[in-house]
């Protein structure tokens, strides 16, 4: 029995060491970005573009982002204060720009942190502004839209924050460019004379 377990362990170690070597050290970020693209990117973009009339947020954007304030002001966008406009513009354009940055892997770690903050604010607005049942973590139901799904969204983005965007990303390309440029500059600059 011990030899069977030893053989199985050896096979396991060999297979997964080869997988790890073949994929490099940072396939997680690339996979996380791919899953984000396939599951969440179009959700956020559709949500953002529904809120826009051309380049400007419409009354629906104010109703979705600041529901109680919008209702109190009878959905009259002209009655909102500067900070309300700032919140709506930031939220709407954040929903366009941040997912795009995550997908192409440009400033992906910062964009992922931005998306985590966005999801937290979105969840707070949904629960306390739109009175959606938030569910709770560690309950036996896996169908909670807020608690269960959004914890998974945040986990996905946390992988990008911790591991980076992966080898097929704009960040990686720019890093190579900056590294090559730095080396060219170092080679071009003359050695200081010592005397």
PDB file of N, CA, C and O in Angstrom, residues 12-46:
ATOM      1  N   UNK A  12       2.063  12.561  -9.131  1.00  0.00           N
ATOM      2  CA  UNK A  12       1.452  13.868  -8.853  1.00  0.00           C
ATOM      3  C   UNK A  12       2.494  14.982  -8.905  1.00  0.00           C
ATOM      4  O   UNK A  12       2.319  16.003  -9.561  1.00  0.00           O
ATOM      5  N   UNK A  13       3.592  14.799  -8.187  1.00  0.00           N
ATOM      6  CA  UNK A  13       4.655  15.813  -8.135  1.00  0.00           C
ATOM      7  C   UNK A  13       5.241  16.065  -9.524  1.00  0.00           C
ATOM      8  O   UNK A  13       5.461  17.191  -9.917  1.00  0.00           O
ATOM      9  N   UNK A  14       5.492  14.999 -10.288  1.00  0.00           N
ATOM     10  CA  UNK A  14       6.079  15.122 -11.628  1.00  0.00           C
ATOM     11  C   UNK A  14       5.147  15.890 -12.566  1.00  0.00           C
ATOM     12  O   UNK A  14       5.578  16.823 -13.256  1.00  0.00           O
ATOM     13  N   UNK A  15       3.884  15.499 -12.590  1.00  0.00           N
ATOM     14  CA  UNK A  15       2.917  16.142 -13.491  1.00  0.00           C
ATOM     15  C   UNK A  15       2.776  17.621 -13.164  1.00  0.00           C
ATOM     16  O   UNK A  15       2.900  18.483 -14.041  1.00  0.00           O
ATOM     17  N   UNK A  16       2.556  17.949 -11.903  1.00  0.00           N
ATOM     18  CA  UNK A  16       2.284  19.341 -11.567  1.00  0.00           C
ATOM     19  C   UNK A  16       3.532  20.213 -11.542  1.00  0.00           C
ATOM     20  O   UNK A  16       3.456  21.411 -11.762  1.00  0.00           O
ATOM     21  N   UNK A  17       4.688  19.626 -11.356  1.00  0.00           N
ATOM     22  CA  UNK A  17       5.935  20.383 -11.501  1.00  0.00           C
ATOM     23  C   UNK A  17       6.125  20.765 -12.962  1.00  0.00           C
ATOM     24  O   UNK A  17       6.517  21.884 -13.272  1.00  0.00           O
ATOM     25  N   UNK A  18       5.829  19.838 -13.864  1.00  0.00           N
ATOM     26  CA  UNK A  18       5.923  20.135 -15.303  1.00  0.00           C
ATOM     27  C   UNK A  18       4.902  21.191 -15.723  1.00  0.00           C
ATOM     28  O   UNK A  18       5.206  22.063 -16.524  1.00  0.00           O
ATOM     29  N   UNK A  19       3.683  21.078 -15.205  1.00  0.00           N
ATOM     30  CA  UNK A  19       2.658  22.092 -15.511  1.00  0.00           C
ATOM     31  C   UNK A  19       3.117  23.461 -15.030  1.00  0.00           C
ATOM     32  O   UNK A  19       3.032  24.460 -15.751  1.00  0.00           O
ATOM     33  N   UNK A  20       3.627  23.522 -13.818  1.00  0.00           N
ATOM     34  CA  UNK A  20       4.101  24.782 -13.244  1.00  0.00           C
ATOM     35  C   UNK A  20       5.260  25.359 -14.059  1.00  0.00           C
ATOM     36  O   UNK A  20       5.308  26.554 -14.338  1.00  0.00           O
ATOM     37  N   UNK A  21       6.179  24.503 -14.464  1.00  0.00           N
ATOM     38  CA  UNK A  21       7.321  24.950 -15.268  1.00  0.00           C
ATOM     39  C   UNK A  21       6.859  25.427 -16.645  1.00  0.00           C
ATOM     40  O   UNK A  21       7.324  26.447 -17.146  1.00  0.00           O
ATOM     41  N   UNK A  22       5.939  24.702 -17.249  1.00  0.00           N
ATOM     42  CA  UNK A  22       5.467  25.053 -18.592  1.00  0.00           C
ATOM     43  C   UNK A  22       4.691  26.357 -18.615  1.00  0.00           C
ATOM     44  O   UNK A  22       4.765  27.124 -19.586  1.00  0.00           O
ATOM     45  N   UNK A  23       3.956  26.636 -17.573  1.00  0.00           N
ATOM     46  CA  UNK A  23       3.128  27.847 -17.559  1.00  0.00           C
ATOM     47  C   UNK A  23       3.859  29.054 -16.996  1.00  0.00           C
ATOM     48  O   UNK A  23       3.336  30.160 -17.032  1.00  0.00           O
ATOM     49  N   UNK A  24       5.035  28.856 -16.467  1.00  0.00           N
ATOM     50  CA  UNK A  24       5.746  29.984 -15.879  1.00  0.00           C
ATOM     51  C   UNK A  24       5.196  30.272 -14.504  1.00  0.00           C
ATOM     52  O   UNK A  24       4.328  29.570 -13.989  1.00  0.00           O
ATOM     53  N   UNK A  25       5.704  31.319 -13.932  1.00  0.00           N
ATOM     54  CA  UNK A  25       5.300  31.646 -12.567  1.00  0.00           C
ATOM     55  C   UNK A  25       4.049  32.500 -12.495  1.00  0.00           C
ATOM     56  O   UNK A  25       3.529  32.710 -11.424  1.00  0.00           O
ATOM     57  N   UNK A  26       3.576  33.026 -13.617  1.00  0.00           N
ATOM     58  CA  UNK A  26       2.500  33.998 -13.499  1.00  0.00           C
ATOM     59  C   UNK A  26       1.393  33.781 -14.514  1.00  0.00           C
ATOM     60  O   UNK A  26       1.003  34.689 -15.217  1.00  0.00           O
ATOM     61  N   UNK A  27       0.899  32.576 -14.603  1.00  0.00           N
ATOM     62  CA  UNK A  27      -0.244  32.308 -15.465  1.00  0.00           C
ATOM     63  C   UNK A  27      -1.545  32.724 -14.784  1.00  0.00           C
ATOM     64  O   UNK A  27      -2.537  32.996 -15.431  1.00  0.00           O
ATOM     65  N   UNK A  28      -1.511  32.829 -13.441  1.00  0.00           N
ATOM     66  CA  UNK A  28      -2.739  33.131 -12.692  1.00  0.00           C
ATOM     67  C   UNK A  28      -3.330  34.477 -13.103  1.00  0.00           C
ATOM     68  O   UNK A  28      -4.538  34.610 -13.263  1.00  0.00           O
ATOM     69  N   UNK A  29      -2.470  35.492 -13.252  1.00  0.00           N
ATOM     70  CA  UNK A  29      -2.956  36.818 -13.636  1.00  0.00           C
ATOM     71  C   UNK A  29      -3.608  36.810 -15.004  1.00  0.00           C
ATOM     72  O   UNK A  29      -4.663  37.420 -15.218  1.00  0.00           O
ATOM     73  N   UNK A  30      -2.998  36.117 -15.955  1.00  0.00           N
ATOM     74  CA  UNK A  30      -3.560  36.014 -17.306  1.00  0.00           C
ATOM     75  C   UNK A  30      -4.897  35.290 -17.269  1.00  0.00           C
ATOM     76  O   UNK A  30      -5.874  35.735 -17.882  1.00  0.00           O
ATOM     77  N   UNK A  31      -4.967  34.187 -16.540  1.00  0.00           N
ATOM     78  CA  UNK A  31      -6.237  33.453 -16.431  1.00  0.00           C
ATOM     79  C   UNK A  31      -7.305  34.284 -15.725  1.00  0.00           C
ATOM     80  O   UNK A  31      -8.470  34.271 -16.129  1.00  0.00           O
ATOM     81  N   UNK A  32      -6.913  35.002 -14.687  1.00  0.00           N
ATOM     82  CA  UNK A  32      -7.871  35.855 -13.969  1.00  0.00           C
ATOM     83  C   UNK A  32      -8.425  36.935 -14.903  1.00  0.00           C
ATOM     84  O   UNK A  32      -9.625  37.222 -14.885  1.00  0.00           O
ATOM     85  N   UNK A  33      -7.546  37.518 -15.729  1.00  0.00           N
ATOM     86  CA  UNK A  33      -8.011  38.538 -16.677  1.00  0.00           C
ATOM     87  C   UNK A  33      -8.932  37.929 -17.736  1.00  0.00           C
ATOM     88  O   UNK A  33      -9.913  38.534 -18.148  1.00  0.00           O
ATOM     89  N   UNK A  34      -8.618  36.713 -18.180  1.00  0.00           N
ATOM     90  CA  UNK A  34      -9.467  36.038 -19.160  1.00  0.00           C
ATOM     91  C   UNK A  34     -10.852  35.750 -18.568  1.00  0.00           C
ATOM     92  O   UNK A  34     -11.869  35.966 -19.222  1.00  0.00           O
ATOM     93  N   UNK A  35     -10.882  35.262 -17.326  1.00  0.00           N
ATOM     94  CA  UNK A  35     -12.172  34.990 -16.674  1.00  0.00           C
ATOM     95  C   UNK A  35     -12.929  36.300 -16.470  1.00  0.00           C
ATOM     96  O   UNK A  35     -14.141  36.368 -16.698  1.00  0.00           O
ATOM     97  N   UNK A  36     -12.230  37.372 -16.070  1.00  0.00           N
ATOM     98  CA  UNK A  36     -12.869  38.676 -15.921  1.00  0.00           C
ATOM     99  C   UNK A  36     -13.500  39.112 -17.247  1.00  0.00           C
ATOM    100  O   UNK A  36     -14.630  39.587 -17.280  1.00  0.00           O
ATOM    101  N   UNK A  37     -12.758  38.941 -18.348  1.00  0.00           N
ATOM    102  CA  UNK A  37     -13.281  39.297 -19.665  1.00  0.00           C
ATOM    103  C   UNK A  37     -14.527  38.492 -19.989  1.00  0.00           C
ATOM    104  O   UNK A  37     -15.541  39.047 -20.409  1.00  0.00           O
ATOM    105  N   UNK A  38     -14.480  37.201 -19.781  1.00  0.00           N
ATOM    106  CA  UNK A  38     -15.605  36.351 -20.190  1.00  0.00           C
ATOM    107  C   UNK A  38     -16.822  36.472 -19.278  1.00  0.00           C
ATOM    108  O   UNK A  38     -17.951  36.308 -19.737  1.00  0.00           O
ATOM    109  N   UNK A  39     -16.615  36.795 -18.002  1.00  0.00           N
ATOM    110  CA  UNK A  39     -17.735  36.804 -17.057  1.00  0.00           C
ATOM    111  C   UNK A  39     -18.220  38.210 -16.706  1.00  0.00           C
ATOM    112  O   UNK A  39     -19.421  38.457 -16.630  1.00  0.00           O
ATOM    113  N   UNK A  40     -17.297  39.159 -16.512  1.00  0.00           N
ATOM    114  CA  UNK A  40     -17.681  40.456 -15.934  1.00  0.00           C
ATOM    115  C   UNK A  40     -17.524  41.669 -16.854  1.00  0.00           C
ATOM    116  O   UNK A  40     -18.210  42.667 -16.662  1.00  0.00           O
ATOM    117  N   UNK A  41     -16.620  41.611 -17.802  1.00  0.00           N
ATOM    118  CA  UNK A  41     -16.325  42.793 -18.615  1.00  0.00           C
ATOM    119  C   UNK A  41     -17.576  43.357 -19.277  1.00  0.00           C
ATOM    120  O   UNK A  41     -17.878  44.542 -19.152  1.00  0.00           O
ATOM    121  N   UNK A  42     -18.324  42.538 -19.994  1.00  0.00           N
ATOM    122  CA  UNK A  42     -19.492  43.027 -20.728  1.00  0.00           C
ATOM    123  C   UNK A  42     -20.635  43.409 -19.790  1.00  0.00           C
ATOM    124  O   UNK A  42     -21.435  44.280 -20.106  1.00  0.00           O
ATOM    125  N   UNK A  43     -20.685  42.779 -18.628  1.00  0.00           N
ATOM    126  CA  UNK A  43     -21.660  43.183 -17.604  1.00  0.00           C
ATOM    127  C   UNK A  43     -21.425  44.638 -17.201  1.00  0.00           C
ATOM    128  O   UNK A  43     -22.347  45.456 -17.176  1.00  0.00           O
ATOM    129  N   UNK A  44     -20.158  44.961 -16.879  1.00  0.00           N
ATOM    130  CA  UNK A  44     -19.851  46.329 -16.466  1.00  0.00           C
ATOM    131  C   UNK A  44     -20.001  47.313 -17.620  1.00  0.00           C
ATOM    132  O   UNK A  44     -20.527  48.411 -17.431  1.00  0.00           O
ATOM    133  N   UNK A  45     -19.565  46.950 -18.804  1.00  0.00           N
ATOM    134  CA  UNK A  45     -19.673  47.878 -19.937  1.00  0.00           C
ATOM    135  C   UNK A  45     -21.133  48.138 -20.311  1.00  0.00           C
ATOM    136  O   UNK A  45     -21.507  49.261 -20.586  1.00  0.00           O
ATOM    137  N   UNK A  46     -21.942  47.091 -20.329  1.00  0.00           N
ATOM    138  CA  UNK A  46     -23.355  47.300 -20.648  1.00  0.00           C
ATOM    139  C   UNK A  46     -23.997  48.209 -19.602  1.00  0.00           C
ATOM    140  O   UNK A  46     -24.744  49.122 -19.930  1.00  0.00           O
TER     141      UNK A  46
END
